[in-house]
Short mmCIF file of C-alpha atoms and ligand atoms in Angstrom, two decimals:
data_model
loop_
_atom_site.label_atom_id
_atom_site.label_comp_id
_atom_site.label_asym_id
_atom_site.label_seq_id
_atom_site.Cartn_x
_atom_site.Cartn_y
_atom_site.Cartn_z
CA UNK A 1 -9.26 -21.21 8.37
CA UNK A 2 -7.33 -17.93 8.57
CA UNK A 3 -9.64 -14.67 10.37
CA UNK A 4 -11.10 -12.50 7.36
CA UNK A 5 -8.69 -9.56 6.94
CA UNK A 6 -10.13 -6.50 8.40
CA UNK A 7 -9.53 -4.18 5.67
CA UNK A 8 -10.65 -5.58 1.97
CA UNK A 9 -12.61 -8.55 2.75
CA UNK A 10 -15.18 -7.55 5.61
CA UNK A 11 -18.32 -7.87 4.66
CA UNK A 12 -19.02 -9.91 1.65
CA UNK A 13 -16.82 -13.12 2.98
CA UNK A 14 -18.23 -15.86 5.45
CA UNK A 15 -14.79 -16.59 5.53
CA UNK A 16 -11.31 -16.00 4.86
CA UNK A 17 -9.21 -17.85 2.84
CA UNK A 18 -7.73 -21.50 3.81
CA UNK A 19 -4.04 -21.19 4.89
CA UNK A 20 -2.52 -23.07 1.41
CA UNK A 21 -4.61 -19.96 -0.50
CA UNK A 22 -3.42 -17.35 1.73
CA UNK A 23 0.28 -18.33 1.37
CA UNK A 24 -0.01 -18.74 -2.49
CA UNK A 25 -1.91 -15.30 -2.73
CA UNK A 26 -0.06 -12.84 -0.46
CA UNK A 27 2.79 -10.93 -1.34
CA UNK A 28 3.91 -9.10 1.92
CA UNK A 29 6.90 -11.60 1.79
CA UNK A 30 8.29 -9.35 -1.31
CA UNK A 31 6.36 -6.23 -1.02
CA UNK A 32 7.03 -4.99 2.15
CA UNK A 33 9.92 -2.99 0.37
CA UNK A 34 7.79 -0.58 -1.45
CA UNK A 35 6.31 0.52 2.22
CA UNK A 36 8.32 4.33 1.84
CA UNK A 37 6.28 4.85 -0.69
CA UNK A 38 3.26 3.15 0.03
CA UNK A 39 2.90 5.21 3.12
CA UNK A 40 4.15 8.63 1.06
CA UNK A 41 1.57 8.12 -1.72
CA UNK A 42 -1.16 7.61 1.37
CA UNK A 43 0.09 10.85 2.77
CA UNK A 44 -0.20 12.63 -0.56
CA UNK A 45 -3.87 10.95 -1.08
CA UNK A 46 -4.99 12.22 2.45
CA UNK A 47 -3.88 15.95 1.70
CA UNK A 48 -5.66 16.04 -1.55
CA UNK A 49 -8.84 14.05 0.78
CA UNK A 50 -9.03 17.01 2.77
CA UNK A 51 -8.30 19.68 0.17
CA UNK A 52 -11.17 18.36 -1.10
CA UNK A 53 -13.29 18.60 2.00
CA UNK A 54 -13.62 14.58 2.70
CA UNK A 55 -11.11 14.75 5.64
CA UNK A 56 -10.99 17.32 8.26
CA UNK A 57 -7.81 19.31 8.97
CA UNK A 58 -7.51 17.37 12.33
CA UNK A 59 -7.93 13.92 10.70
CA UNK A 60 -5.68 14.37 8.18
CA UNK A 61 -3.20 15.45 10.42
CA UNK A 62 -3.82 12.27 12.53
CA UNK A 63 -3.49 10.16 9.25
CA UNK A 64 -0.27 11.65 8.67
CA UNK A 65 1.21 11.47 11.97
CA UNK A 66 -0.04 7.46 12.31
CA UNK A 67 1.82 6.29 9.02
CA UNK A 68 4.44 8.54 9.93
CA UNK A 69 5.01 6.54 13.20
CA UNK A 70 4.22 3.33 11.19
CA UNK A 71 6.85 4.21 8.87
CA UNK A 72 9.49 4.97 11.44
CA UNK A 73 8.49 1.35 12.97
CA UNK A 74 9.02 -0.47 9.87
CA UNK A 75 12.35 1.40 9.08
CA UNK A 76 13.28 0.28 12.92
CA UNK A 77 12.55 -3.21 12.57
CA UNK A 78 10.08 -3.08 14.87
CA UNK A 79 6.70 -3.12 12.73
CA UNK A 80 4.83 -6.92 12.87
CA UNK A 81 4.30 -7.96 9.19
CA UNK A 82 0.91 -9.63 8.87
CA UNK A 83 0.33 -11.91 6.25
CA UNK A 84 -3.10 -12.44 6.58
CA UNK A 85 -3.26 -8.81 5.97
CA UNK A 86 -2.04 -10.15 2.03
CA UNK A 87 0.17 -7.46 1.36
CA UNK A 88 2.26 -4.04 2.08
CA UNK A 89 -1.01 -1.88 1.44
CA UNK A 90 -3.21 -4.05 3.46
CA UNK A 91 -0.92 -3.94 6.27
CA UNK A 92 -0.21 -0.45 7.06
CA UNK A 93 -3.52 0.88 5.98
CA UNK A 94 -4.90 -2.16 8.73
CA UNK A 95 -2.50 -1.02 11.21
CA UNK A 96 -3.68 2.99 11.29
CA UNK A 97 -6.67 2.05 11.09
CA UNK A 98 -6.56 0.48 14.45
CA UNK A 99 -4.75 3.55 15.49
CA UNK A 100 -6.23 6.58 14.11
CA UNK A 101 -10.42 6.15 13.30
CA UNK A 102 -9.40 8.26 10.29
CA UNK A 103 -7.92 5.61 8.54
CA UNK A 104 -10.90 3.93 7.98
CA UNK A 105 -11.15 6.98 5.25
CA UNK A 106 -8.06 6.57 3.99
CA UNK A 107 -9.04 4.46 1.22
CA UNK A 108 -11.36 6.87 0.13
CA UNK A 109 -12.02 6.34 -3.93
CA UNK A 110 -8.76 4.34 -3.66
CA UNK A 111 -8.33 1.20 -4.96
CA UNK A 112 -5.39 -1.62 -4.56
CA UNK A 113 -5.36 -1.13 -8.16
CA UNK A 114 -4.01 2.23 -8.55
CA UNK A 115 -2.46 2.10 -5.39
CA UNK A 116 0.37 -0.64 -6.34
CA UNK A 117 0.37 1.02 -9.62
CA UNK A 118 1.36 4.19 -7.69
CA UNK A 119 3.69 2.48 -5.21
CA UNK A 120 5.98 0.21 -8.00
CA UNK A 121 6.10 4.05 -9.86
CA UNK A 122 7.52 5.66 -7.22
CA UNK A 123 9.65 3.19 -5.91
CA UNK A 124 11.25 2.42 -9.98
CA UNK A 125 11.95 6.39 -10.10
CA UNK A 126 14.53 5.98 -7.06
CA UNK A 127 15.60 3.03 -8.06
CA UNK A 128 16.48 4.94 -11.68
CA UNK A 129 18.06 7.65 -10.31
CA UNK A 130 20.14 5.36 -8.21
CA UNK A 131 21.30 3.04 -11.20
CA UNK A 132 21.64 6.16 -13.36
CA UNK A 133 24.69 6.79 -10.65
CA UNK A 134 26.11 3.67 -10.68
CA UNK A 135 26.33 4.25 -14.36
CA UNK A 136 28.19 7.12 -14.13
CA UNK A 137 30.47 5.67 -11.31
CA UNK A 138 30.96 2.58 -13.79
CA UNK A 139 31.68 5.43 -16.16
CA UNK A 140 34.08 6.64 -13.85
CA UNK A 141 35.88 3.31 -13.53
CA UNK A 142 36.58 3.16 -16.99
CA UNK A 143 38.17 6.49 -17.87
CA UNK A 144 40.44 6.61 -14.56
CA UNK A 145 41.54 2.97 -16.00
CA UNK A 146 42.41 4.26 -19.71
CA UNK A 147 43.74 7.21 -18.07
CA UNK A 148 46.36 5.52 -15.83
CA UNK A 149 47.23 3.13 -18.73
CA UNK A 150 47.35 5.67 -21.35
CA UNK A 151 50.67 4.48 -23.16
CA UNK A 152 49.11 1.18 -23.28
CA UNK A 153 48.90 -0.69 -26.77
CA UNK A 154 47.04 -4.14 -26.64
CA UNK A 155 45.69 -6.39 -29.84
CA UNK A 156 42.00 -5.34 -30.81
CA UNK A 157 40.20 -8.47 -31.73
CA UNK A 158 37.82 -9.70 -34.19
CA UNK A 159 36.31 -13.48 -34.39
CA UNK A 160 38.62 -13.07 -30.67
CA UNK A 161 41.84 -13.26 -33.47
CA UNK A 162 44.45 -10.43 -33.45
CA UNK A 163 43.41 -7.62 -35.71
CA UNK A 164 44.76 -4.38 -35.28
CA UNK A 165 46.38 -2.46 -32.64
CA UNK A 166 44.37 0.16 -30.16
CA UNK A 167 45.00 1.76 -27.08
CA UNK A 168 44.35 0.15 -24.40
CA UNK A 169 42.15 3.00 -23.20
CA UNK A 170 40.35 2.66 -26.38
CA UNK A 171 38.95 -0.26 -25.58
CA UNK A 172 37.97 0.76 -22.27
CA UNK A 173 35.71 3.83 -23.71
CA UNK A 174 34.08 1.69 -26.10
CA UNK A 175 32.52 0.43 -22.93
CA UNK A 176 31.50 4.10 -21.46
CA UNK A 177 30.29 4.72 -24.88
CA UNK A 178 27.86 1.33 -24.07
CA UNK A 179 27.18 2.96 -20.50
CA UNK A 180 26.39 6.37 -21.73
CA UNK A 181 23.48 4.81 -23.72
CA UNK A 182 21.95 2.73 -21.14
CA UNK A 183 22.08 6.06 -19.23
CA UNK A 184 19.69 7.42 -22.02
CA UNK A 185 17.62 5.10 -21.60
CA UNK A 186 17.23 4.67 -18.21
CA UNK A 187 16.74 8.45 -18.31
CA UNK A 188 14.28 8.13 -21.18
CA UNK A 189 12.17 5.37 -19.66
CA UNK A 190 12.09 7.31 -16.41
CA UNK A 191 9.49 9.39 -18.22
CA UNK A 192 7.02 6.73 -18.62
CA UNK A 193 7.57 5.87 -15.50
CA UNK A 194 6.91 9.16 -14.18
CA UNK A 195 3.23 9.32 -14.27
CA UNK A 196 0.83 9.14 -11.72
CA UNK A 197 -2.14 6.38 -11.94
CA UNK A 198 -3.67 7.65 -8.66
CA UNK A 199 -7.00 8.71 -9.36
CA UNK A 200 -7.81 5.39 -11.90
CA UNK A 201 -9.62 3.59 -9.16
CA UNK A 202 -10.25 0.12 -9.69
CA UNK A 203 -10.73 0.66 -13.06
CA UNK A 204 -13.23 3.02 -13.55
CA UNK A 205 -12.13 6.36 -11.08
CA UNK A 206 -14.41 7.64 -9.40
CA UNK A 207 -17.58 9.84 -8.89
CA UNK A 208 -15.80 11.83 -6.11
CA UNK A 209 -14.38 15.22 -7.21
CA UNK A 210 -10.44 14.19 -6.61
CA UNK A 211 -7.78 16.26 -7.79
CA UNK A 212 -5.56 14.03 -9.33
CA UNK A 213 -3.05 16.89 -10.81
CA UNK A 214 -2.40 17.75 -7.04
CA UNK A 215 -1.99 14.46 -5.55
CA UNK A 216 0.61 14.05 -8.95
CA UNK A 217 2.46 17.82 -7.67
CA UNK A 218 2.28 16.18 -4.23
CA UNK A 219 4.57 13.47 -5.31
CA UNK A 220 6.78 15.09 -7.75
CA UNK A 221 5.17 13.76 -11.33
CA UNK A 222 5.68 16.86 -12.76
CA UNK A 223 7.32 17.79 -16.11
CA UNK A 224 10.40 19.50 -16.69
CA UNK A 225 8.04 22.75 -16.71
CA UNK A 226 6.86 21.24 -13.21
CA UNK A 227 3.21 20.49 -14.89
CA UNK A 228 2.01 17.15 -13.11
CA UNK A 229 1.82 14.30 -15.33
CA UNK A 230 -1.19 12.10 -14.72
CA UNK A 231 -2.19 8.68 -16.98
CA UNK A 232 -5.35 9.58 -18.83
CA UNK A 233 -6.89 6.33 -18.46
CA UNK A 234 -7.97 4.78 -15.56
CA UNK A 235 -7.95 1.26 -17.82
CA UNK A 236 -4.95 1.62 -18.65
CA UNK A 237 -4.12 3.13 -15.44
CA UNK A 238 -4.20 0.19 -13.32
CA UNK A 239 -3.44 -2.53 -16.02
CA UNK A 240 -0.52 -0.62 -17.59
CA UNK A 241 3.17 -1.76 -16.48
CA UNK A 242 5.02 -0.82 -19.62
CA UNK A 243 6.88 1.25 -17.54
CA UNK A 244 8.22 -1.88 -15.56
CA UNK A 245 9.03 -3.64 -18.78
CA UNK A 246 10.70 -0.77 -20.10
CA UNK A 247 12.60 -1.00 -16.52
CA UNK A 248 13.91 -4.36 -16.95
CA UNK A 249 14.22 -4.00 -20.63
CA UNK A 250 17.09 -1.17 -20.26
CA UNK A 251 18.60 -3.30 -17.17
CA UNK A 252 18.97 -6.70 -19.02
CA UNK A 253 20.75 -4.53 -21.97
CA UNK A 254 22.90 -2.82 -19.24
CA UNK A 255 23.60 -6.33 -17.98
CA UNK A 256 24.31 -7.70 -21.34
CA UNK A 257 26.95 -5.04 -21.26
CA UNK A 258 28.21 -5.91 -18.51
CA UNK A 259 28.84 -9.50 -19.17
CA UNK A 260 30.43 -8.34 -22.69
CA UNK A 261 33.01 -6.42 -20.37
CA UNK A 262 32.99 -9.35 -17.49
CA UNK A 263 34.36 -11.73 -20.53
CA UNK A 264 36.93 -9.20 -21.83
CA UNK A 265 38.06 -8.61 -18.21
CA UNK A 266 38.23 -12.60 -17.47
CA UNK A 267 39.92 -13.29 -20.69
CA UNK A 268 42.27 -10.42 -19.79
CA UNK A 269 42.71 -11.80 -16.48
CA UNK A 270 43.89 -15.18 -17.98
CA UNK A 271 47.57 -16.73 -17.97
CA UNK A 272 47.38 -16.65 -21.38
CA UNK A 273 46.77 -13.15 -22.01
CA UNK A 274 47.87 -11.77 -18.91
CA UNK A 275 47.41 -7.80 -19.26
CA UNK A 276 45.38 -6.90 -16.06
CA UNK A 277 45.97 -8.28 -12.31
CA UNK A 278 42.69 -8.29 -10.55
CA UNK A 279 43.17 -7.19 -6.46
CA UNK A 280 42.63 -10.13 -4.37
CA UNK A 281 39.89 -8.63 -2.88
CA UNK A 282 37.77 -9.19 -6.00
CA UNK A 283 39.02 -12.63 -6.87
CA UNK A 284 38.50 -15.75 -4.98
CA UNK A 285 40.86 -19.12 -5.00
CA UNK A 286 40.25 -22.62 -5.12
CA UNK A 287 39.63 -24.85 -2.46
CA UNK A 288 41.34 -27.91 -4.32
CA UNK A 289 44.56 -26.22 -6.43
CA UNK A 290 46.24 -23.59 -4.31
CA UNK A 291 47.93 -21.69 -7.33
CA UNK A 292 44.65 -20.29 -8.26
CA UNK A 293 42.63 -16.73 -8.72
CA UNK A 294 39.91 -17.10 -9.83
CA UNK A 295 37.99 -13.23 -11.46
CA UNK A 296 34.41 -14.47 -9.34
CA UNK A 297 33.10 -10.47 -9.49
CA UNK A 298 33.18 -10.81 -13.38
CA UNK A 299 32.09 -14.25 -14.11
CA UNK A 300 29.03 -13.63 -11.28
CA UNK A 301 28.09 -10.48 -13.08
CA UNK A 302 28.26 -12.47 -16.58
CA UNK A 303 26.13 -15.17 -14.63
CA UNK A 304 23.59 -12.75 -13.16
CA UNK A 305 22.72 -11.49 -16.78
CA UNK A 306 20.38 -15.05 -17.57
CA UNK A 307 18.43 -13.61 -14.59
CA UNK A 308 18.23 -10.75 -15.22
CA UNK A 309 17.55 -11.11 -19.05
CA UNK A 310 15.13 -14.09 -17.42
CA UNK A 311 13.12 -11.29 -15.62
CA UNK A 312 12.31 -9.35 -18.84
CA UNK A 313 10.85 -12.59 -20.45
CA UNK A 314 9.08 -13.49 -17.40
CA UNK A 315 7.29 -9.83 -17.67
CA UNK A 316 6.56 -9.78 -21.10
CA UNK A 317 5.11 -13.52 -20.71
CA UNK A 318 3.15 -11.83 -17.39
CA UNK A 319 1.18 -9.46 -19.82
CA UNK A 320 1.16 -11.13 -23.05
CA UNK A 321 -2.28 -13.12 -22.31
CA UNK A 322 -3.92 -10.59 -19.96
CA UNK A 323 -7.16 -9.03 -20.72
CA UNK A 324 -8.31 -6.08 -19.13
CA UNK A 325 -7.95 -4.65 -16.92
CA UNK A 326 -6.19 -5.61 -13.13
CA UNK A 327 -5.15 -9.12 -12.88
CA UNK A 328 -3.92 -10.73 -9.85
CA UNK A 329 -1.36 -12.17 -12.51
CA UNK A 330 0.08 -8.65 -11.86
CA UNK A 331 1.27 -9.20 -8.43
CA UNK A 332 3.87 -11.30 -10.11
CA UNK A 333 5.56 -7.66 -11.72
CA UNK A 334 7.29 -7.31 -8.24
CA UNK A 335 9.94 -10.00 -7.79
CA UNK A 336 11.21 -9.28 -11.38
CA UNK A 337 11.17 -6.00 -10.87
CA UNK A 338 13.10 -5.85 -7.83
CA UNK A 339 15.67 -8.53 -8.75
CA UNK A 340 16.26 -6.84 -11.54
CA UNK A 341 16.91 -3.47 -9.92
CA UNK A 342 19.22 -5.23 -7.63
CA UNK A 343 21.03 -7.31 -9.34
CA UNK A 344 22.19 -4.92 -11.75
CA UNK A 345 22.85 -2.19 -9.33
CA UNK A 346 25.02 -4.91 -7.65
CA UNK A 347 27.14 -5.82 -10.52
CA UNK A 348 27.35 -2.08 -11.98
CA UNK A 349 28.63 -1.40 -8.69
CA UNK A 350 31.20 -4.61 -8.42
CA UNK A 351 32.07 -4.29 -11.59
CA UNK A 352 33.62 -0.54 -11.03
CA UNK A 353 34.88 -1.14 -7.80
CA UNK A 354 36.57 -4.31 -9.44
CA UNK A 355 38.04 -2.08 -12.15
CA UNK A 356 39.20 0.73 -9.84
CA UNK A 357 41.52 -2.27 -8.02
CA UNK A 358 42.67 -3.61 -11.47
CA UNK A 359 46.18 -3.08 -12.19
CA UNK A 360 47.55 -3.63 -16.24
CA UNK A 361 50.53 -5.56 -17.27
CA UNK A 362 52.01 -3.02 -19.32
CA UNK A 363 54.89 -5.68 -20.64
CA UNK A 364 52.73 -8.28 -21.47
CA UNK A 365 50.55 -5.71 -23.40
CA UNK A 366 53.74 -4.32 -25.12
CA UNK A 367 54.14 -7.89 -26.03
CA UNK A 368 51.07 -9.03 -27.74
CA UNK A 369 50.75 -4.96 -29.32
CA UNK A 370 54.16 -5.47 -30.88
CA UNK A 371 52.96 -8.49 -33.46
CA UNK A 372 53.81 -6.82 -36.94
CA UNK A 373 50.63 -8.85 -38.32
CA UNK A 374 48.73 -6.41 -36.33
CA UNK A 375 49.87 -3.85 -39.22
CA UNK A 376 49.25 -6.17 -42.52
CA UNK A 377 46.25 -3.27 -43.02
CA UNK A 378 48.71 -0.86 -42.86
CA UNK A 379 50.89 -2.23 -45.40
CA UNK A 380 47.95 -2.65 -47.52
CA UNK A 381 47.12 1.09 -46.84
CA UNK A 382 51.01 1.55 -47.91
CA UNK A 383 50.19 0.32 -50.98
CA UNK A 384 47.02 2.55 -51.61
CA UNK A 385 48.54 5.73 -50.78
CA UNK A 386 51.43 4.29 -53.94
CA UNK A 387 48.11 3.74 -56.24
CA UNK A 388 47.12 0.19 -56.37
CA UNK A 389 43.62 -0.55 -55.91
CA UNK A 390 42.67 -2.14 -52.24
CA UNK A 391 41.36 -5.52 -53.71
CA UNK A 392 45.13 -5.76 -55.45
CA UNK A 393 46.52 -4.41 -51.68
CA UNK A 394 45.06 -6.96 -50.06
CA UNK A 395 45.94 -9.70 -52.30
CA UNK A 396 49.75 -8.55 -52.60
CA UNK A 397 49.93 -8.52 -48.71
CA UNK A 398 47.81 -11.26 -48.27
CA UNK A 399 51.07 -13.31 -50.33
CA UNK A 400 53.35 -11.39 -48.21
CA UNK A 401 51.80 -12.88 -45.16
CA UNK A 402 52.26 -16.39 -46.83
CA UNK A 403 56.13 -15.52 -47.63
CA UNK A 404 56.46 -14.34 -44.58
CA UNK A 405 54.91 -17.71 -43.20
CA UNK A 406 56.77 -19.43 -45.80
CA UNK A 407 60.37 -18.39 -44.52
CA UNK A 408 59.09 -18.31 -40.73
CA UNK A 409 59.89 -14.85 -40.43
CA UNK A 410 57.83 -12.17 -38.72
CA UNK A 411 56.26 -9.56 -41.26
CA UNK A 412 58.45 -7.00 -40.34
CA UNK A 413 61.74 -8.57 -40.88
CA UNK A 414 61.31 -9.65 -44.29
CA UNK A 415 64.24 -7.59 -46.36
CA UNK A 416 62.85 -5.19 -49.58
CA UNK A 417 63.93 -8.25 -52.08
CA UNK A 418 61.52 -10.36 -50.44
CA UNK A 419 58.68 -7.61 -50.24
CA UNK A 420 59.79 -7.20 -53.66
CA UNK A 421 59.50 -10.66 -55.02
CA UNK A 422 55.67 -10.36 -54.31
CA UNK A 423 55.46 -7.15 -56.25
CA UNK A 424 57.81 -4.72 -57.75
CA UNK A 425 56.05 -1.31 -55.92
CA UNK A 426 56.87 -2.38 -52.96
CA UNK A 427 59.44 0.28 -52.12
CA UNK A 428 62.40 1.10 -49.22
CA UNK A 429 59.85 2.94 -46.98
CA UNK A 430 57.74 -0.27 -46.95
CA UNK A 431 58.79 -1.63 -43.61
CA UNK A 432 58.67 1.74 -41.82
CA UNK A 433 54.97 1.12 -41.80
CA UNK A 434 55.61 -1.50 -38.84
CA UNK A 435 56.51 1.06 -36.70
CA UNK A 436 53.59 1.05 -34.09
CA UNK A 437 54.27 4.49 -32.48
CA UNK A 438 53.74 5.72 -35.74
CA UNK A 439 51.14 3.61 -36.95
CA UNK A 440 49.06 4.44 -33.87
CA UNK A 441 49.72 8.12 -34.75
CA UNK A 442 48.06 7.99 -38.09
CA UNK A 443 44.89 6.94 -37.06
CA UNK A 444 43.02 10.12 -35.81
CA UNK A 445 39.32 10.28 -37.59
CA UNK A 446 37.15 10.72 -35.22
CA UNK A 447 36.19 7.44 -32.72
CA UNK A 448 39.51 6.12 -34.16
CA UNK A 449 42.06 4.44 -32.18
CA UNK A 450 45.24 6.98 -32.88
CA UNK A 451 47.24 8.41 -29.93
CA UNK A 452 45.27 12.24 -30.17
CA UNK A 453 41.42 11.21 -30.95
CA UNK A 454 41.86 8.81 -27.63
CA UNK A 455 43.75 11.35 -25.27
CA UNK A 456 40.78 13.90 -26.63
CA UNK A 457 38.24 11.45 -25.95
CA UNK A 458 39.41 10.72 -22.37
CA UNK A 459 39.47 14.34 -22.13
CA UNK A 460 35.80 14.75 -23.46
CA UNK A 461 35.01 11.75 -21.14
CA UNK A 462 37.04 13.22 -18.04
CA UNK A 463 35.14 16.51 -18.38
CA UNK A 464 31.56 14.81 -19.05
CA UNK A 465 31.98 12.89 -16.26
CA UNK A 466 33.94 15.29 -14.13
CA UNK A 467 36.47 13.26 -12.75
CA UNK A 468 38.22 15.21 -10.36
CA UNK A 469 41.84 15.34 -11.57
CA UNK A 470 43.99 12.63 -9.54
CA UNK A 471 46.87 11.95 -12.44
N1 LIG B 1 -0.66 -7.24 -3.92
C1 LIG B 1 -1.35 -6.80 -5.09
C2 LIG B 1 -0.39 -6.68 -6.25
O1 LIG B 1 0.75 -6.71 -6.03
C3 LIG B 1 -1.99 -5.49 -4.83
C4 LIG B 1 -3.18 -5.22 -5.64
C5 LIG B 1 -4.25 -6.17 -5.30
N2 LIG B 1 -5.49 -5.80 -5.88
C6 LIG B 1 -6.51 -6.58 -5.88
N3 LIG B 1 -7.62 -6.13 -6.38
N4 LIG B 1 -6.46 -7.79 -5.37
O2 LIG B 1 -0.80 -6.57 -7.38
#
């Protein structure tokens, strides 16, 4: 049998729990991580103790120093994790205590409860502001790409079959348009997650006169008019961890992205297409057939997104049965949380990095962007702007394609007789329409593909993200 913790169980236990329980139960092995701001919310807690006359000037001061040198331990390597001490909370609040007789009233109408509510809060707002970055880096990435490859024409795909041409940079900002959402809503859910449950108790608060809107100030839950935002439920205070769903929720669609852009980039990457070169440095080779690179940074970060998307179903499963209010079930919050919050800051980061060492085969695009098929709309168009109906359009160059087919000719080279043999409008101008400078000119409505909305959406893009001008 394992000593009785000093800190939570004293008094009511005979006993502490048998070694199998104790390693089943404790979570210092993961939550040691949120000790920053474990030991900032305990410092914020203390001031508002002695605002409110239950610490002294002097022991708050000793509190403060004691985590303070606690915290500088742990940061040094040189703190002893416990694990019969359960968790991060247990730990440090067990190790001032033995330091400073102060602590003992550090836990003062505090509860575990709203405590790791308070400490997974705090340490998801970093972690937002720190993926929000890596957005915008990723961002970053894909602009300076577009912008380097400007000229570049490359097959847009539907059903992954040739469709019509785009820029190359095009392409590339559909994915910062992708980013720029998940940015909302990273930004978004950072408001829920912005609130502080200090004050909830257990469950029930307490009968102590806290001030909960200070401790909130202390610790930065404030509005954007700096009022403090506090939950107004202590139920729902220490049983609520939307805000960790919501986490996860916006992370698995970031990584969802991601992959999307990890299978363009490995398809790109591919013999057969062949219109980007990956740097070494981001692929791997084989250890069996010498000739090959292999694009590891993109298929890992199209691999990472089942775990990632895993973690969000693993939450929602977490809370879907639980009454209220605290459940230990809620420990189990922390390892999805956290591998989600790394494992997409990892791959937003690879991902960018990857694409900033990515170099585009500007001949082999030229190549695939000159099929004339790419322009059958065009024609079709062609015959619009000469007044057939589209249905009729599509038909008549839907039997052009077949001709064309037919005589194993590409669309382009088929003489006005031929054009003409499917229908009689077809006129002398007809085959200009497979010019692709052109073609690429006509297309400016707005979020079109045409050669000025893209240059004045890497511009808009450029100055949104202000990219610092290296052309
Ligand atoms: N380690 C716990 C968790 O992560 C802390 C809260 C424990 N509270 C309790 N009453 N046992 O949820």
């Amino acid at each position: 049998m394992k000593k009785s913790s000093p800190v939570s169980r004293s008094g009511r236990f005979a006993s502490g729990p048998g070694a199998d329980v104790a390693q089943f139960t404790e979570s210092i092995s993961f939550d040691w991580r949120l000790w920053r701001h474990d030991i900032m919310g305990s410092i914020a807690h203390a001031t508002m103790l002695q605002k409110i006359g239950v610490l002294t000037k002097g022991e708050l001061q000793a509190i403060a120093k004691g985590l303070e040198a606690i915290g500088q331990e742990i940061q040094d390597g040189r703190f002893e994790w416990k694990p019969e001490l359960e968790d991060v909370h247990m730990n440090i609040e067990a190790e001032l205590t033995k330091r400073v007789p102060a602590g003992a009233k550090l836990h003062t109408a505090r509860s575990r409860n709203d405590q790791v509510a308070l400490d997974m809060r705090l340490w998801l707002r970093d972690e937002i502001v720190e993926l929000a970055e890596e957005l915008r880096g990723l961002q970053r990435a894909l602009v300076s790409l577009g912008e380097k490859n400007a000229e570049v024409i490359i097959p847009g795909y539907t059903h992954l079959q040739r469709a019509q041409p785009v820029y190359f940079a095009h392409h590339l900002l559909a994915y910062v348009e992708m980013v720029e959402r998940d940015h909302q809503r990273l930004t978004d859910c950072f408001q829920r997650v912005n609130v502080c449950p200090l004050g909830s108790g257990a469950i029930a608060g307490s009968t102590l006169a806290l001030d909960r809107e200070f401790v909130a100030k202390e610790l930065g839950f404030v509005d954007a008019k700096g009022k403090a935002v506090v939950t107004q439920n202590s139920m729902d205070g220490v049983s609520d961890r939307d805000f960790a769903v919501e986490f996860c929720s916006a992370a698995a669609l970031t990584a969802v992205h991601l992959s999307r852009l990890a299978e363009d980039v490995i398809l790109w990457a591919s013999s057969e297409f062949n219109f980007i070169k990956i740097a070494d440095a981001y692929t791997t080779g084989s250890s069996l057939m010498p000739q090959k690179k292999n694009p590891d940074v993109a298929e890992l970060t199209r691999g990472k997104t089942g775990r990632v998307v895993g973690n969000l179903m693993s939450l929602l499963m977490l809370l879907k049965g639980l009454p209220m209010t605290y459940n230990r079930d809620l420990q189990e919050d922390k390892e999805r949380v956290f591998d989600t919050a790394d494992t997409v800051r990892a791959s937003v980061r690879l991902m960018a990095a990857m694409l900033e060492n990515t170099s585009v085969n500007a001949k082999a695009c030229a190549a695939a962007a000159s099929d004339p098929a790419l322009l059958a709309t065009d024609l079709a168009d062609y015959l619009v702007r000469k007044g057939m109906a589209f249905r009729q359009a599509h038909h008549a160059v839907g039997a052009v394609v077949a001709l064309a087919e037919r005589v194993n000719k590409p669309l382009n080279q088929l003489t006005l007789e031929e054009l003409k043999s499917v229908d009689k409008i077809f006129g002398a101008d007809a085959l200009a329409v497979f010019d692709l400078k052109k073609a690429m000119s006509q297309r400016d409505l707005i979020g079109a593909p045409g050669t000025k909305e893209v240059r004045k959406q890497l511009a808009r893009w450029r100055g949104l993200l202000r990219i610092e001008d290296r052309r």
